[in-house]
Amino acid sequence: RAAARGSESGKPGLLPKSNRNSAKATASRQKRLERMILKDYVNQNGQLLNPPGFVFHRDWTLKSVLDHVNASAPSAPLVLMLEEDGCPICDELPGYPSDQWVVTILGDQIGYTEEDIRDLKGQDCVSSVSYGPRPLLSSQCIFLTNHYLDRREGFKGFGLQD
């Protein structure tokens, strides 16, 4: 019975010895990586700090995030709602000043909920933008958004001109 499950040890539920060592090595590498990443983001009390430029609020809804951004921004923010059928982002960004806050809302593979769409489209500061008709990974959308934001600012931080 154990052999039918692929266990060479003959003991139920155990991985073959070579797989156990591999699993231990992978878990060990994962823990080392987590410690390396987190060492700069844990305070003296052991509380996790946010990396610079990131804010995590697991219990916030999209509406509460929009309300917070609208209340905190020095001027009306530009909120980009990424959708496959939105207007091209390269047409949308150049019309806004470079000091205006830009918030990008990414969906997942499931898409926005009806409530999210209602909350987003009900705000004057929200623009529906797209990177084209093909679905992209969130990481690709983040990369492209950063590229267009850098272009909007003329690559000033890099010593380059547009």
PDB file of C-alpha atoms in Angstrom:
ATOM      1  CA  ARG A   1       0.000   0.000   0.000  1.00  0.00           C
ATOM      2  CA  ALA A   2       2.729   2.487   0.904  1.00  0.00           C
ATOM      3  CA  ALA A   3       4.689   1.471  -2.167  1.00  0.00           C
ATOM      4  CA  ALA A   4       1.651   2.262  -4.311  1.00  0.00           C
ATOM      5  CA  ARG A   5       1.803   5.828  -3.012  1.00  0.00           C
ATOM      6  CA  GLY A   6       5.426   6.045  -4.097  1.00  0.00           C
ATOM      7  CA  SER A   7       7.025   5.698  -0.677  1.00  0.00           C
ATOM      8  CA  GLU A   8      10.328   3.841  -0.836  1.00  0.00           C
ATOM      9  CA  SER A   9      10.571   3.737   2.937  1.00  0.00           C
ATOM     10  CA  GLY A  10       7.524   1.518   3.287  1.00  0.00           C
ATOM     11  CA  LYS A  11       6.192   3.852   5.973  1.00  0.00           C
ATOM     12  CA  PRO A  12       2.859   5.505   5.198  1.00  0.00           C
ATOM     13  CA  GLY A  13       2.972   9.200   4.457  1.00  0.00           C
ATOM     14  CA  LEU A  14       6.751   9.488   4.159  1.00  0.00           C
ATOM     15  CA  LEU A  15       8.458  10.752   1.047  1.00  0.00           C
ATOM     16  CA  PRO A  16      11.345   8.787  -0.445  1.00  0.00           C
ATOM     17  CA  LYS A  17      14.604   9.717   1.264  1.00  0.00           C
ATOM     18  CA  SER A  18      15.899  11.655  -1.745  1.00  0.00           C
ATOM     19  CA  ASN A  19      12.675  13.705  -1.868  1.00  0.00           C
ATOM     20  CA  ARG A  20      12.760  14.341   1.898  1.00  0.00           C
ATOM     21  CA  ASN A  21      16.267  15.805   1.606  1.00  0.00           C
ATOM     22  CA  SER A  22      15.179  17.892  -1.355  1.00  0.00           C
ATOM     23  CA  ALA A  23      12.098  19.132   0.523  1.00  0.00           C
ATOM     24  CA  LYS A  24      14.235  19.999   3.575  1.00  0.00           C
ATOM     25  CA  ALA A  25      16.745  21.870   1.405  1.00  0.00           C
ATOM     26  CA  THR A  26      13.963  23.795  -0.310  1.00  0.00           C
ATOM     27  CA  ALA A  27      12.354  24.703   3.020  1.00  0.00           C
ATOM     28  CA  SER A  28      15.734  25.754   4.401  1.00  0.00           C
ATOM     29  CA  ARG A  29      16.446  27.934   1.347  1.00  0.00           C
ATOM     30  CA  GLN A  30      12.975  29.489   1.651  1.00  0.00           C
ATOM     31  CA  LYS A  31      13.519  30.327   5.332  1.00  0.00           C
ATOM     32  CA  ARG A  32      16.958  31.863   4.606  1.00  0.00           C
ATOM     33  CA  LEU A  33      15.451  33.956   1.814  1.00  0.00           C
ATOM     34  CA  GLU A  34      12.601  35.155   4.041  1.00  0.00           C
ATOM     35  CA  ARG A  35      15.053  36.094   6.809  1.00  0.00           C
ATOM     36  CA  MET A  36      17.247  37.953   4.327  1.00  0.00           C
ATOM     37  CA  ILE A  37      14.302  39.915   2.900  1.00  0.00           C
ATOM     38  CA  LEU A  38      12.690  40.650   6.248  1.00  0.00           C
ATOM     39  CA  LYS A  39      15.819  41.611   8.227  1.00  0.00           C
ATOM     40  CA  ASP A  40      15.503  45.242   7.114  1.00  0.00           C
ATOM     41  CA  TYR A  41      11.759  45.361   7.722  1.00  0.00           C
ATOM     42  CA  VAL A  42      11.394  44.124  11.294  1.00  0.00           C
ATOM     43  CA  ASN A  43      11.671  46.584  14.171  1.00  0.00           C
ATOM     44  CA  GLN A  44      13.168  45.934  17.621  1.00  0.00           C
ATOM     45  CA  ASN A  45       9.853  44.565  18.894  1.00  0.00           C
ATOM     46  CA  GLY A  46       9.684  42.008  16.100  1.00  0.00           C
ATOM     47  CA  GLN A  47       6.877  43.830  14.273  1.00  0.00           C
ATOM     48  CA  LEU A  48       6.913  43.704  10.498  1.00  0.00           C
ATOM     49  CA  LEU A  49       7.491  47.117   8.905  1.00  0.00           C
ATOM     50  CA  ASN A  50       6.393  48.068   5.406  1.00  0.00           C
ATOM     51  CA  PRO A  51       9.140  48.449   2.808  1.00  0.00           C
ATOM     52  CA  PRO A  52       9.540  52.049   1.606  1.00  0.00           C
ATOM     53  CA  GLY A  53       6.766  52.979  -0.829  1.00  0.00           C
ATOM     54  CA  PHE A  54       4.445  50.156   0.238  1.00  0.00           C
ATOM     55  CA  VAL A  55       1.493  50.169   2.572  1.00  0.00           C
ATOM     56  CA  PHE A  56      -0.367  46.991   3.476  1.00  0.00           C
ATOM     57  CA  HIS A  57      -3.851  47.073   4.973  1.00  0.00           C
ATOM     58  CA  ARG A  58      -5.249  43.565   4.738  1.00  0.00           C
ATOM     59  CA  ASP A  59      -8.600  44.525   6.241  1.00  0.00           C
ATOM     60  CA  TRP A  60      -9.276  47.519   3.956  1.00  0.00           C
ATOM     61  CA  THR A  61     -11.813  47.354   1.175  1.00  0.00           C
ATOM     62  CA  LEU A  62     -11.240  49.010  -2.183  1.00  0.00           C
ATOM     63  CA  LYS A  63     -13.695  51.755  -1.197  1.00  0.00           C
ATOM     64  CA  SER A  64     -11.807  52.484   2.026  1.00  0.00           C
ATOM     65  CA  VAL A  65      -8.519  52.682   0.064  1.00  0.00           C
ATOM     66  CA  LEU A  66     -10.062  55.158  -2.404  1.00  0.00           C
ATOM     67  CA  ASP A  67     -11.477  57.241   0.462  1.00  0.00           C
ATOM     68  CA  HIS A  68      -8.059  57.291   2.162  1.00  0.00           C
ATOM     69  CA  VAL A  69      -6.255  58.295  -1.045  1.00  0.00           C
ATOM     70  CA  ASN A  70      -8.772  61.055  -1.770  1.00  0.00           C
ATOM     71  CA  ALA A  71      -8.443  62.400   1.775  1.00  0.00           C
ATOM     72  CA  SER A  72      -4.620  62.169   1.911  1.00  0.00           C
ATOM     73  CA  ALA A  73      -3.535  63.395  -1.523  1.00  0.00           C
ATOM     74  CA  PRO A  74      -2.509  67.073  -1.717  1.00  0.00           C
ATOM     75  CA  SER A  75      -4.572  67.387  -4.916  1.00  0.00           C
ATOM     76  CA  ALA A  76      -7.031  65.110  -6.702  1.00  0.00           C
ATOM     77  CA  PRO A  77      -5.205  61.835  -7.382  1.00  0.00           C
ATOM     78  CA  LEU A  78      -5.253  59.973 -10.678  1.00  0.00           C
ATOM     79  CA  VAL A  79      -6.543  56.448 -10.110  1.00  0.00           C
ATOM     80  CA  LEU A  80      -5.802  54.064 -12.966  1.00  0.00           C
ATOM     81  CA  MET A  81      -8.179  51.127 -13.217  1.00  0.00           C
ATOM     82  CA  LEU A  82      -6.492  48.566 -15.462  1.00  0.00           C
ATOM     83  CA  GLU A  83      -8.947  46.922 -17.827  1.00  0.00           C
ATOM     84  CA  GLU A  84      -8.419  45.188 -21.152  1.00  0.00           C
ATOM     85  CA  ASP A  85     -10.921  47.518 -22.856  1.00  0.00           C
ATOM     86  CA  GLY A  86      -9.721  50.811 -21.291  1.00  0.00           C
ATOM     87  CA  CYS A  87      -8.069  53.642 -23.199  1.00  0.00           C
ATOM     88  CA  PRO A  88      -4.316  53.237 -23.881  1.00  0.00           C
ATOM     89  CA  ILE A  89      -2.305  54.249 -20.815  1.00  0.00           C
ATOM     90  CA  CYS A  90       0.223  56.065 -22.988  1.00  0.00           C
ATOM     91  CA  ASP A  91      -2.605  58.429 -24.021  1.00  0.00           C
ATOM     92  CA  GLU A  92      -3.889  58.949 -20.472  1.00  0.00           C
ATOM     93  CA  LEU A  93      -0.790  59.733 -18.382  1.00  0.00           C
ATOM     94  CA  PRO A  94       0.826  62.622 -20.300  1.00  0.00           C
ATOM     95  CA  GLY A  95      -2.110  64.947 -19.557  1.00  0.00           C
ATOM     96  CA  TYR A  96      -1.492  64.923 -15.807  1.00  0.00           C
ATOM     97  CA  PRO A  97       1.173  66.847 -13.883  1.00  0.00           C
ATOM     98  CA  SER A  98       4.134  64.775 -12.688  1.00  0.00           C
ATOM     99  CA  ASP A  99       3.553  65.757  -9.042  1.00  0.00           C
ATOM    100  CA  GLN A 100       0.010  64.378  -9.018  1.00  0.00           C
ATOM    101  CA  TRP A 101      -0.454  61.154  -7.067  1.00  0.00           C
ATOM    102  CA  VAL A 102      -1.039  58.110  -9.252  1.00  0.00           C
ATOM    103  CA  VAL A 103      -2.718  55.015  -7.836  1.00  0.00           C
ATOM    104  CA  THR A 104      -2.919  51.874  -9.956  1.00  0.00           C
ATOM    105  CA  ILE A 105      -5.659  49.328  -9.309  1.00  0.00           C
ATOM    106  CA  LEU A 106      -4.845  45.835 -10.608  1.00  0.00           C
ATOM    107  CA  GLY A 107      -7.361  43.046 -10.851  1.00  0.00           C
ATOM    108  CA  ASP A 108      -6.543  39.379 -10.574  1.00  0.00           C
ATOM    109  CA  GLN A 109      -7.403  36.510 -12.911  1.00  0.00           C
ATOM    110  CA  ILE A 110     -11.013  36.649 -11.678  1.00  0.00           C
ATOM    111  CA  GLY A 111     -11.420  40.357 -12.372  1.00  0.00           C
ATOM    112  CA  TYR A 112     -13.149  43.135 -10.481  1.00  0.00           C
ATOM    113  CA  THR A 113     -16.298  42.447  -8.490  1.00  0.00           C
ATOM    114  CA  GLU A 114     -19.476  44.323  -9.395  1.00  0.00           C
ATOM    115  CA  GLU A 115     -19.097  46.301  -6.147  1.00  0.00           C
ATOM    116  CA  ASP A 116     -15.498  47.238  -7.062  1.00  0.00           C
ATOM    117  CA  ILE A 117     -16.567  48.394 -10.522  1.00  0.00           C
ATOM    118  CA  ARG A 118     -19.386  50.451  -9.010  1.00  0.00           C
ATOM    119  CA  ASP A 119     -17.016  52.022  -6.443  1.00  0.00           C
ATOM    120  CA  LEU A 120     -14.304  52.750  -9.013  1.00  0.00           C
ATOM    121  CA  LYS A 121     -16.479  54.091 -11.814  1.00  0.00           C
ATOM    122  CA  GLY A 122     -18.384  56.244  -9.332  1.00  0.00           C
ATOM    123  CA  GLN A 123     -15.247  58.327  -8.642  1.00  0.00           C
ATOM    124  CA  ASP A 124     -14.285  61.303 -10.834  1.00  0.00           C
ATOM    125  CA  CYS A 125     -10.566  60.620 -10.386  1.00  0.00           C
ATOM    126  CA  VAL A 126     -10.712  57.084 -11.844  1.00  0.00           C
ATOM    127  CA  SER A 127      -9.606  56.468 -15.438  1.00  0.00           C
ATOM    128  CA  SER A 128     -10.017  53.108 -17.125  1.00  0.00           C
ATOM    129  CA  VAL A 129      -6.725  52.313 -18.899  1.00  0.00           C
ATOM    130  CA  SER A 130      -5.282  49.388 -20.799  1.00  0.00           C
ATOM    131  CA  TYR A 131      -1.993  47.969 -22.032  1.00  0.00           C
ATOM    132  CA  GLY A 132      -3.752  46.381 -24.983  1.00  0.00           C
ATOM    133  CA  PRO A 133      -6.185  43.583 -25.741  1.00  0.00           C
ATOM    134  CA  ARG A 134      -4.032  40.737 -24.404  1.00  0.00           C
ATOM    135  CA  PRO A 135      -4.229  39.696 -20.745  1.00  0.00           C
ATOM    136  CA  LEU A 136      -1.011  40.369 -18.826  1.00  0.00           C
ATOM    137  CA  LEU A 137       0.397  39.152 -15.527  1.00  0.00           C
ATOM    138  CA  SER A 138       0.197  41.617 -12.631  1.00  0.00           C
ATOM    139  CA  SER A 139       3.998  41.785 -12.566  1.00  0.00           C
ATOM    140  CA  GLN A 140       4.012  42.847 -16.228  1.00  0.00           C
ATOM    141  CA  CYS A 141       1.388  45.526 -15.516  1.00  0.00           C
ATOM    142  CA  ILE A 142       3.453  46.864 -12.611  1.00  0.00           C
ATOM    143  CA  PHE A 143       6.575  46.966 -14.794  1.00  0.00           C
ATOM    144  CA  LEU A 144       4.742  48.830 -17.577  1.00  0.00           C
ATOM    145  CA  THR A 145       3.108  51.250 -15.132  1.00  0.00           C
ATOM    146  CA  ASN A 146       6.501  52.122 -13.646  1.00  0.00           C
ATOM    147  CA  HIS A 147       7.895  52.606 -17.155  1.00  0.00           C
ATOM    148  CA  TYR A 148       5.129  55.051 -18.110  1.00  0.00           C
ATOM    149  CA  LEU A 149       5.407  56.902 -14.792  1.00  0.00           C
ATOM    150  CA  ASP A 150       9.169  57.258 -15.327  1.00  0.00           C
ATOM    151  CA  ARG A 151       8.571  58.542 -18.870  1.00  0.00           C
ATOM    152  CA  ARG A 152       6.015  61.023 -17.521  1.00  0.00           C
ATOM    153  CA  GLU A 153       8.662  62.443 -15.198  1.00  0.00           C
ATOM    154  CA  GLY A 154      11.266  62.540 -17.980  1.00  0.00           C
ATOM    155  CA  PHE A 155      13.572  60.005 -16.293  1.00  0.00           C
ATOM    156  CA  LYS A 156      14.804  62.876 -14.064  1.00  0.00           C
ATOM    157  CA  GLY A 157      15.973  60.489 -11.359  1.00  0.00           C
ATOM    158  CA  PHE A 158      18.218  58.647 -13.821  1.00  0.00           C
ATOM    159  CA  GLY A 159      20.007  61.635 -15.317  1.00  0.00           C
ATOM    160  CA  LEU A 160      18.290  60.918 -18.651  1.00  0.00           C
ATOM    161  CA  GLN A 161      16.018  63.108 -20.707  1.00  0.00           C
ATOM    162  CA  ASP A 162      12.972  61.941 -22.638  1.00  0.00           C
TER     163      ASP A 162
END
